[in-house]
Short mmCIF file of C-alpha atoms in Angstrom, two decimals:
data_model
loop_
_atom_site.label_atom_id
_atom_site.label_comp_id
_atom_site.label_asym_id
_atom_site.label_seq_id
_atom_site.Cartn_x
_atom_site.Cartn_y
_atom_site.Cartn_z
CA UNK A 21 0.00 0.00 0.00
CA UNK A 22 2.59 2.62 0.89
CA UNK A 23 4.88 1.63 -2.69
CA UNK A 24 7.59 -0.73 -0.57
CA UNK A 25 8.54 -3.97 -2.00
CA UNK A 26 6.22 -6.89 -1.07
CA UNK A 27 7.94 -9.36 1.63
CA UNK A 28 8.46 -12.49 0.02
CA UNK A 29 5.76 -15.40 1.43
CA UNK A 30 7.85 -18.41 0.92
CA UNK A 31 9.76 -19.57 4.41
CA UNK A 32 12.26 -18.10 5.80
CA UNK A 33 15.45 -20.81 5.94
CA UNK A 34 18.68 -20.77 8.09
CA UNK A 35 21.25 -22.71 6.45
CA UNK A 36 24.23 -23.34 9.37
CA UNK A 37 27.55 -24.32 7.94
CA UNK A 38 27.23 -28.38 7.77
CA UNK A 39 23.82 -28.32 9.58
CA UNK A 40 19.81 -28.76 8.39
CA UNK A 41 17.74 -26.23 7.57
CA UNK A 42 15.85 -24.75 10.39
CA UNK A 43 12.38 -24.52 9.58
CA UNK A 44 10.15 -22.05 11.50
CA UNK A 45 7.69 -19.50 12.45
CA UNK A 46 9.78 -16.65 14.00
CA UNK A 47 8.25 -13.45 13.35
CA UNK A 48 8.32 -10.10 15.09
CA UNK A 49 4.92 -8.76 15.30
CA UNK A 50 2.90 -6.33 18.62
CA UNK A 51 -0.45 -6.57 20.11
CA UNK A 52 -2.31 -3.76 20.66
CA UNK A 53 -5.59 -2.71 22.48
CA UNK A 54 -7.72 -0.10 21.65
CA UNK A 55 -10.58 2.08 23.26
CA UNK A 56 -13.96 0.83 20.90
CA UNK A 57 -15.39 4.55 21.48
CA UNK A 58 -12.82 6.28 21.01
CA UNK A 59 -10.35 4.31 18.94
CA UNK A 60 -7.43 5.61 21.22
CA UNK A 61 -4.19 3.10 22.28
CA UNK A 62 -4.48 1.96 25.70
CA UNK A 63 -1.64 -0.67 25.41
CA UNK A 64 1.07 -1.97 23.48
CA UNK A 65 3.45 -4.80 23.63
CA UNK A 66 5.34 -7.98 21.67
CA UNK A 67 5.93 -11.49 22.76
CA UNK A 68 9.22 -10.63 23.86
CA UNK A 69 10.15 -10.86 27.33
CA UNK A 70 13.45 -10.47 28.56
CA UNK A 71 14.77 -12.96 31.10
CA UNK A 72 17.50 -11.87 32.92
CA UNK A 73 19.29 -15.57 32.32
CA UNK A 74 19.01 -14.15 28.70
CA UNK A 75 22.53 -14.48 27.46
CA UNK A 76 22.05 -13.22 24.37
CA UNK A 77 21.58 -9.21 22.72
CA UNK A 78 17.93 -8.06 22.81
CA UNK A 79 17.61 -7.13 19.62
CA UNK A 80 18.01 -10.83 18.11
CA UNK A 81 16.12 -12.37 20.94
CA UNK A 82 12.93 -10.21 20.10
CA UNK A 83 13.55 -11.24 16.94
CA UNK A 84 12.66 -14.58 17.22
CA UNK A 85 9.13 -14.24 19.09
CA UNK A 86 6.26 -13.18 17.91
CA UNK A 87 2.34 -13.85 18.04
CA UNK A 88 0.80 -16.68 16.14
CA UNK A 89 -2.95 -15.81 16.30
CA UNK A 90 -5.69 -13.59 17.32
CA UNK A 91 -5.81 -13.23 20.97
CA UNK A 92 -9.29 -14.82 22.52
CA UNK A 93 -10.68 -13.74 25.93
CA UNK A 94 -11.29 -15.52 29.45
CA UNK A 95 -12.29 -13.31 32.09
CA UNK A 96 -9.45 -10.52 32.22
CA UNK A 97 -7.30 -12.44 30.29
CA UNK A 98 -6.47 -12.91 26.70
CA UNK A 99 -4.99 -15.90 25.54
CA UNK A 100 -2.55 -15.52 22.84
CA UNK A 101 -0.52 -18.62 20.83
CA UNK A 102 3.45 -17.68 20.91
CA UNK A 103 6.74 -18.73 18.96
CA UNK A 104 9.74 -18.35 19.69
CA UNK A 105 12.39 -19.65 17.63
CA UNK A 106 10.10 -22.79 16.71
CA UNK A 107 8.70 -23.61 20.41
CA UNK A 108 5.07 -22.85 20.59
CA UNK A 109 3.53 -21.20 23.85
CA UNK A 110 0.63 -19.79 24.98
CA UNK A 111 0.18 -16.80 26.76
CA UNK A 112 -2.44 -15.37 28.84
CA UNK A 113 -2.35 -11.41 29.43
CA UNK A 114 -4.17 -9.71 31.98
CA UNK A 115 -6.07 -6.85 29.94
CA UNK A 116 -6.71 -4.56 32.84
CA UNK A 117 -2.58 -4.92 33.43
CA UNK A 118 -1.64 -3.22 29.91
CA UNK A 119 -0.77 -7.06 28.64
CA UNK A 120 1.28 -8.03 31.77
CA UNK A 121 1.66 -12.31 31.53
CA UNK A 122 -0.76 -13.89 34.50
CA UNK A 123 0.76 -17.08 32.79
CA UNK A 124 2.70 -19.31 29.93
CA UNK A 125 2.72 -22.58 29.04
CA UNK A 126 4.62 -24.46 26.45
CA UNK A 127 3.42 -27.10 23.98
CA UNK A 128 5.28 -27.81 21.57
CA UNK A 129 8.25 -27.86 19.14
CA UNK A 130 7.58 -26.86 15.40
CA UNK A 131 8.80 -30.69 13.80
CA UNK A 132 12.21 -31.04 12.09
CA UNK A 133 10.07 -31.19 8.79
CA UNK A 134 8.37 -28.54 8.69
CA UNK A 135 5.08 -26.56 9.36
CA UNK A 136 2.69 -23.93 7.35
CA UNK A 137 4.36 -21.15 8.21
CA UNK A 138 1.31 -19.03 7.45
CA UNK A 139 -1.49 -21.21 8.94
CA UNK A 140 -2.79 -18.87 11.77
CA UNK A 141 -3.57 -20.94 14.97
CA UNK A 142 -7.14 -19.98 16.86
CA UNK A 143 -7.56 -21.44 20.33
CA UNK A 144 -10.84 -22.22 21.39
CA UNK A 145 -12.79 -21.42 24.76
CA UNK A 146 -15.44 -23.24 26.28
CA UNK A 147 -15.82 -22.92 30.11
CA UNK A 148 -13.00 -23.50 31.78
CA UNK A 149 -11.08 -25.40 29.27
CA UNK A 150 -9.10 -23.78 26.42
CA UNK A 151 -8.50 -26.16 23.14
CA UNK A 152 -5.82 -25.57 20.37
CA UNK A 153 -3.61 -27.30 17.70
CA UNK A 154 -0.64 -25.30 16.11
CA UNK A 155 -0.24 -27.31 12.79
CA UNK A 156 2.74 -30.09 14.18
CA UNK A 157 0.27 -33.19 15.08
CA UNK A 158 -0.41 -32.52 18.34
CA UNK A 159 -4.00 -31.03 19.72
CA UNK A 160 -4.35 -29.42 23.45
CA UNK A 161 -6.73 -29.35 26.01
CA UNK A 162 -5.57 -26.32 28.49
CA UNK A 163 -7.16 -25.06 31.83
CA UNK A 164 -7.77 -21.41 30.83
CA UNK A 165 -7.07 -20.00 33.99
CA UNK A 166 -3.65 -21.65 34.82
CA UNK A 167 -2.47 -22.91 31.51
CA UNK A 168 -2.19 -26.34 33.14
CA UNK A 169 -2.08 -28.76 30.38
CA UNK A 170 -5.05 -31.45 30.63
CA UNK A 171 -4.17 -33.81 27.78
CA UNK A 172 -2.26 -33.81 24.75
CA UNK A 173 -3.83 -36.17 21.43
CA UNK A 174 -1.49 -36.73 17.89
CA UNK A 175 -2.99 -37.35 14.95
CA UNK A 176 -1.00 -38.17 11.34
CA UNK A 177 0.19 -35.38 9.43
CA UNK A 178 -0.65 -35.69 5.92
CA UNK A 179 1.50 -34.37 2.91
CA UNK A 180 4.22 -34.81 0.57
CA UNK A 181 7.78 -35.37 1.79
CA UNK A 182 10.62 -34.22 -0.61
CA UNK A 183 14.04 -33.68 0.12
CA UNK A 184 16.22 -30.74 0.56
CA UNK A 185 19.81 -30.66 -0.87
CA UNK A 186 21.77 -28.60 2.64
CA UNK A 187 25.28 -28.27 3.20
CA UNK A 188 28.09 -31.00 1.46
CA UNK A 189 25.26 -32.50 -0.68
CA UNK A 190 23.38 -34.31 2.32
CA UNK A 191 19.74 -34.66 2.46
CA UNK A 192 17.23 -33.27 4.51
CA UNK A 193 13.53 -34.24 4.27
CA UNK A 194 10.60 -31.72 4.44
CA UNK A 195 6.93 -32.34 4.64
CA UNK A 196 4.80 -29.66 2.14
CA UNK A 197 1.69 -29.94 4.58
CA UNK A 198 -1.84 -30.41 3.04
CA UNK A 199 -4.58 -29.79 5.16
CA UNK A 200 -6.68 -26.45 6.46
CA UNK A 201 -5.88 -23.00 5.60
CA UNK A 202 -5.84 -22.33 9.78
CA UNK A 203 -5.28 -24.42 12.80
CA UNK A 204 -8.51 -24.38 14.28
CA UNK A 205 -11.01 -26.17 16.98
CA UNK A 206 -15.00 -25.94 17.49
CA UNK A 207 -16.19 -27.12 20.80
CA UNK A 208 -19.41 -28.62 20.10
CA UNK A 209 -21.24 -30.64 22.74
CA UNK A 210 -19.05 -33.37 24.54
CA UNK A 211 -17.01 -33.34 21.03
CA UNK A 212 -13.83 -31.19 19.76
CA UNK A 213 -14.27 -30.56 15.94
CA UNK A 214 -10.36 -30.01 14.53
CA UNK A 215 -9.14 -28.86 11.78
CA UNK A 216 -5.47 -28.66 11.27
CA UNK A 217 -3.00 -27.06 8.91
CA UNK A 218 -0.91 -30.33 8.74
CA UNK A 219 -3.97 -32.62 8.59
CA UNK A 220 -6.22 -33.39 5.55
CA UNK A 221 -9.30 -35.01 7.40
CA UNK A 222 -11.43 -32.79 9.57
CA UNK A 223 -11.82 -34.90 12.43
CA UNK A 224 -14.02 -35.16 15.82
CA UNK A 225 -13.05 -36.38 19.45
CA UNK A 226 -14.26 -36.11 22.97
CA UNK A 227 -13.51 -33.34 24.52
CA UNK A 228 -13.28 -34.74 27.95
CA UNK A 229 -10.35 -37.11 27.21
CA UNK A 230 -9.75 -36.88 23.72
CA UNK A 231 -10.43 -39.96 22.71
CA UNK A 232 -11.32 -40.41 19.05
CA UNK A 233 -14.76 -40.49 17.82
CA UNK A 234 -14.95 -39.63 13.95
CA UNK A 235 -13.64 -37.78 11.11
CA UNK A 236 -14.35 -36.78 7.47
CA UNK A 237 -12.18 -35.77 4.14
CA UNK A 238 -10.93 -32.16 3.93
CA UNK A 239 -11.99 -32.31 -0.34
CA UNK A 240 -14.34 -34.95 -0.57
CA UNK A 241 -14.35 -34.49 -4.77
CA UNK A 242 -11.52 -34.33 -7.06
CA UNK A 243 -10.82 -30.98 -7.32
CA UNK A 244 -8.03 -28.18 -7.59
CA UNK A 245 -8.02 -25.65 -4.82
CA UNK A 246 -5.98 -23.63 -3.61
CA UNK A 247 -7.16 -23.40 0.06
CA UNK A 248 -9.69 -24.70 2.39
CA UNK A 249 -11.25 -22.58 5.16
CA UNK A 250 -13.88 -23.40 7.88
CA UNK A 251 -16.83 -20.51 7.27
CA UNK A 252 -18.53 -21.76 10.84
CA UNK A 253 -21.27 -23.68 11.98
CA UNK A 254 -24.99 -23.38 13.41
CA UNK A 255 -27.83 -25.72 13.63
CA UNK A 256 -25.63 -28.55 13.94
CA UNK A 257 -24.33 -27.88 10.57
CA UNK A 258 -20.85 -27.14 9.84
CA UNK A 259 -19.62 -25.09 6.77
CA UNK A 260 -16.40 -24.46 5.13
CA UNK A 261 -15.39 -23.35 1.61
CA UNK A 262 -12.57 -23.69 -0.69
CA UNK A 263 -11.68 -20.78 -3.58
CA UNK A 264 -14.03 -23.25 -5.90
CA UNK A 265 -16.95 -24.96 -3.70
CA UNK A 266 -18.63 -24.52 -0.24
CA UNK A 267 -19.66 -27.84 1.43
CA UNK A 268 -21.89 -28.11 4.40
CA UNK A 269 -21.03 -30.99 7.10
CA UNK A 270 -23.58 -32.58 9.52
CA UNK A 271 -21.89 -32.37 12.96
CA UNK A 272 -25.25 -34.44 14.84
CA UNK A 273 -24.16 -37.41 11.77
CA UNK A 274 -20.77 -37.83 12.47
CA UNK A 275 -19.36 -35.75 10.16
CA UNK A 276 -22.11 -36.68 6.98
CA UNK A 277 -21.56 -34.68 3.70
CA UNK A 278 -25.02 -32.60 3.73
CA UNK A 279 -24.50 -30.57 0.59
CA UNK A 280 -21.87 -29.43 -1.72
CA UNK A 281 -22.06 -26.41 -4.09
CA UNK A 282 -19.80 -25.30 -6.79
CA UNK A 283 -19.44 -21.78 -7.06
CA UNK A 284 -19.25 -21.21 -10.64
CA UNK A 285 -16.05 -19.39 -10.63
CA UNK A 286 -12.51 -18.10 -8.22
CA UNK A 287 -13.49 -16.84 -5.17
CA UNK A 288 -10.91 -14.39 -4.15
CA UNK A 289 -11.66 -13.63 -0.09
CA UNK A 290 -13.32 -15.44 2.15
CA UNK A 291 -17.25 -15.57 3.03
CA UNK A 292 -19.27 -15.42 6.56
CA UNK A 293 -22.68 -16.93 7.55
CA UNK A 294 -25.31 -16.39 9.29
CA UNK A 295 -27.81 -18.37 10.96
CA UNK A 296 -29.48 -18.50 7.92
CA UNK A 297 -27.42 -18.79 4.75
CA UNK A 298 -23.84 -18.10 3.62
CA UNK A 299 -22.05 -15.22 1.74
CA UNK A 300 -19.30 -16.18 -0.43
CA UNK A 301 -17.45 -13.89 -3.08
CA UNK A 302 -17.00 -14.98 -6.36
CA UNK A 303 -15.09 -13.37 -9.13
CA UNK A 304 -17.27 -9.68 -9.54
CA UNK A 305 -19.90 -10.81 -7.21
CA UNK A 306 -21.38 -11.60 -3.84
CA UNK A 307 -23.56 -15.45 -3.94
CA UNK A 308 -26.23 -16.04 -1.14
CA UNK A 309 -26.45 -19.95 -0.31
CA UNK A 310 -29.22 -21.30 1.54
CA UNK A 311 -27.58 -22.84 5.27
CA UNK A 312 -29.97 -26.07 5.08
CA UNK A 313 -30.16 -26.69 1.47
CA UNK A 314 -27.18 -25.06 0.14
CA UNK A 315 -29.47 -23.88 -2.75
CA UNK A 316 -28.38 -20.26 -4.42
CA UNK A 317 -30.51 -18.17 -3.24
CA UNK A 318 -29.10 -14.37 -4.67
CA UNK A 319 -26.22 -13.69 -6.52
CA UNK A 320 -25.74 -9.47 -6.78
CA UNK A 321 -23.04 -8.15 -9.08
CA UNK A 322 -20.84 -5.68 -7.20
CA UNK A 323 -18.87 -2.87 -9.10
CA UNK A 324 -15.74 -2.14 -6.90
CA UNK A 325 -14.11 -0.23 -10.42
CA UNK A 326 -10.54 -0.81 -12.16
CA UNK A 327 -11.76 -4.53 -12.65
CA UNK A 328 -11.26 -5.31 -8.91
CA UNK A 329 -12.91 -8.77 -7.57
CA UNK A 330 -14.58 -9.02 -4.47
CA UNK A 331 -12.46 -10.01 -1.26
CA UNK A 332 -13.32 -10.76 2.15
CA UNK A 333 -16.65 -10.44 3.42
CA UNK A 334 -17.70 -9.25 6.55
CA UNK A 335 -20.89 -8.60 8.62
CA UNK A 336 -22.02 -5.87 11.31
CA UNK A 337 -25.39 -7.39 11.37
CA UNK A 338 -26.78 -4.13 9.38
CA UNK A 339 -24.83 -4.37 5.97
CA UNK A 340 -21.81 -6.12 4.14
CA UNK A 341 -18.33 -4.75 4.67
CA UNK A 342 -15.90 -5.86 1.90
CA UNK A 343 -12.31 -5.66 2.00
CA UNK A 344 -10.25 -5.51 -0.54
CA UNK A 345 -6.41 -4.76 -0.87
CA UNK A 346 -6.28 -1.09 -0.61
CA UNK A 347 -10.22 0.11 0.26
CA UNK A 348 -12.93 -1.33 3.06
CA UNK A 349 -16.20 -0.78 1.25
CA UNK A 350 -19.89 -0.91 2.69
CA UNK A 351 -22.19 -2.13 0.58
CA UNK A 352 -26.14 -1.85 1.55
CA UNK A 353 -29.30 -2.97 -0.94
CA UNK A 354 -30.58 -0.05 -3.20
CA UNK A 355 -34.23 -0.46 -1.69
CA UNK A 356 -33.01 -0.40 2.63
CA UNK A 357 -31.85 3.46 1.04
CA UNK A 358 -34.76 4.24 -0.48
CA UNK A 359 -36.86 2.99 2.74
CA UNK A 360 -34.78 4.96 4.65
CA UNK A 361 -34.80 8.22 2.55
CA UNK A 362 -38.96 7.49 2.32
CA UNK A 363 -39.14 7.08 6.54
CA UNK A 364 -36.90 10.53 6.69
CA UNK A 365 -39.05 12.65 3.92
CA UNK A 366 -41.96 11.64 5.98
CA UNK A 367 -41.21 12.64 9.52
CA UNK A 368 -39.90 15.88 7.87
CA UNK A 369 -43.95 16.44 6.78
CA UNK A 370 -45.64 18.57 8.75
CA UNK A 371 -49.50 18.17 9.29
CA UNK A 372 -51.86 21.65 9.31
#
């Protein structure tokens, strides 16, 4: 937007002299909070935090942390996932404490071969009990208000393992991951619904012990896409779309295909639901899908100008927001504006 070079999206590699390639998710990245009325900073900070055991210069430390996802709340605290320099954390903040860490647990290691480095990781919050998977096989089951870790499940990662040529000609083997476009998990019921960066199935277990109970494929058809997203769910239904077809799991039948739509064209952005039907850009245009049927209900052309195609869709309830990569536009049916110019002209009347 502001005319610098793009950054590069492939992975970031460290080649040591005679060792592997080091594979991760280091980023340097700040969280900030905001006042919703009045839009003003009330806080600022990064994942870094200096230990004074901390041998080595600040500067490259803070390098090597950074946050992996949105930040969800419990109580006063936001829970945040963490890396730094490949091990995965999560943090909980105390919000009324300008971000100050109430606690931090670790979970993981990013695996030797690899991880989608741009697979954002969501944690999940119901009750007490806070539920993520960061893309490397493993989902957690954490106590939300102490970070104590309640059980750990794997599952296979799925992919394709090539090698990489590192230093003096040996080999090093990577896995290019197929699976979701973000780590996340639905509590629903007694049940966990996953779906992981690293993990082509979109599978069920219980939430109380993790024990497996079901799962279903990722792309049930033959088909080309570039990405795979979960939209939501409601009514026991669960949606998620690809840049080519939205499909519609039953979560009460195990997992059951309920319908599958193609969409006719690219869809640039992602889509939202409601409890009723489901939004999804496609090419020049906005497509309404019925939630229960998955029947097209609407399709409405939308002119954004210089041949731009519609990107991510978003809701306040009252109209569509979309946003594109340098503009946020609202867009609001032709006949709510003439009802609402009508309703105005008529309480300006006045009666003799």
């Amino acid at each position: 937007l502001d005319g610098s070079p793009p950054r590069t999206t492939r992975s970031n590699t460290t080649r040591n002299f005679n060792q592997p390639i080091n594979l991760t998710r280091s980023r340097t990245n700040y969280l900030t909070a905001y006042d919703l009325k009045t839009g003003k900073v009330q806080w600022t900070r990064s994942a870094f935090e200096k230990n004074d055991t901390d041998q080595e210069e600040e500067g490259v430390s803070q390098g090597k942390v950074g946050f992996l996802g949105t930040p969800v709340p419990f109580g006063n605290l936001l829970l945040c996932p963490v890396t730094e320099g490949g091990a995965i954390s999560i943090y909980a903040m105390d919000a009324t404490k300008k971000g100050k860490t109430a606690w931090k647990t670790f979970l993981c290691d990013d695996p030797s071969e690899g991880v989608q480095h741009f697979s954002p990781v969501e944690i999940a919050i119901a009750g007490q009990d806070a539920y993520v998977t960061c893309g490397s096989g493993v989902l957690f089951a954490l106590n939300a208000a102490t970070g104590n870790i309640q059980f750990a499940r794997r599952y296979q990662r799925d992919g394709k393992k090539e090698k990489v040529q590192t230093s003096y000609n040996q080999n090093q083997e990577m896995l290019l991951s197929s699976g979701w476009a973000d780590n996340t998990v639905i509590a629903w019921k007694n049940a966990l619904i996953v779906m992981a960066s690293d993990h082509d199935y979109l599978f069920a277990v219980d939430r109380r012990n993790g024990k497996f109970l079901w799962d279903a494929p990722r792309i049930p058809f033959d088909e080309d896409v570039d990405h795979a997203y979960c939209l939501g769910h409601c009514h026991d239904l669960l949606l998620m779309a690809t840049n080519k077809s939205i499909l519609c799991y039953s979560l009460a039948g195990d997992g059951k295909l309920q319908w599958y739509q193609k969409l006719g064209g690219n869809s640039f952005g992602r889509g939202f639901m409601t409890s009723e039907a489901a939004y999804i850009p496609v090419e020049d245009s906005i497509v309404k899908y019925d939630l229960k049927t998955g029947k097209r209900v609407l399709q409405v052309e939308v002119n954004l100008g210089a041949e731009n195609k519609v990107g991510n869709l978003f809701s306040d309830g009252k109209q569509i927001w979309v946003v594109g990569l340098n503009r946020v536009v609202g867009l609001r049916s032709l006949r709510d504006r003439l009802d609402r110019k009508s309703t105005r002209l008529n309480s300006s009347h006045t009666v003799i």
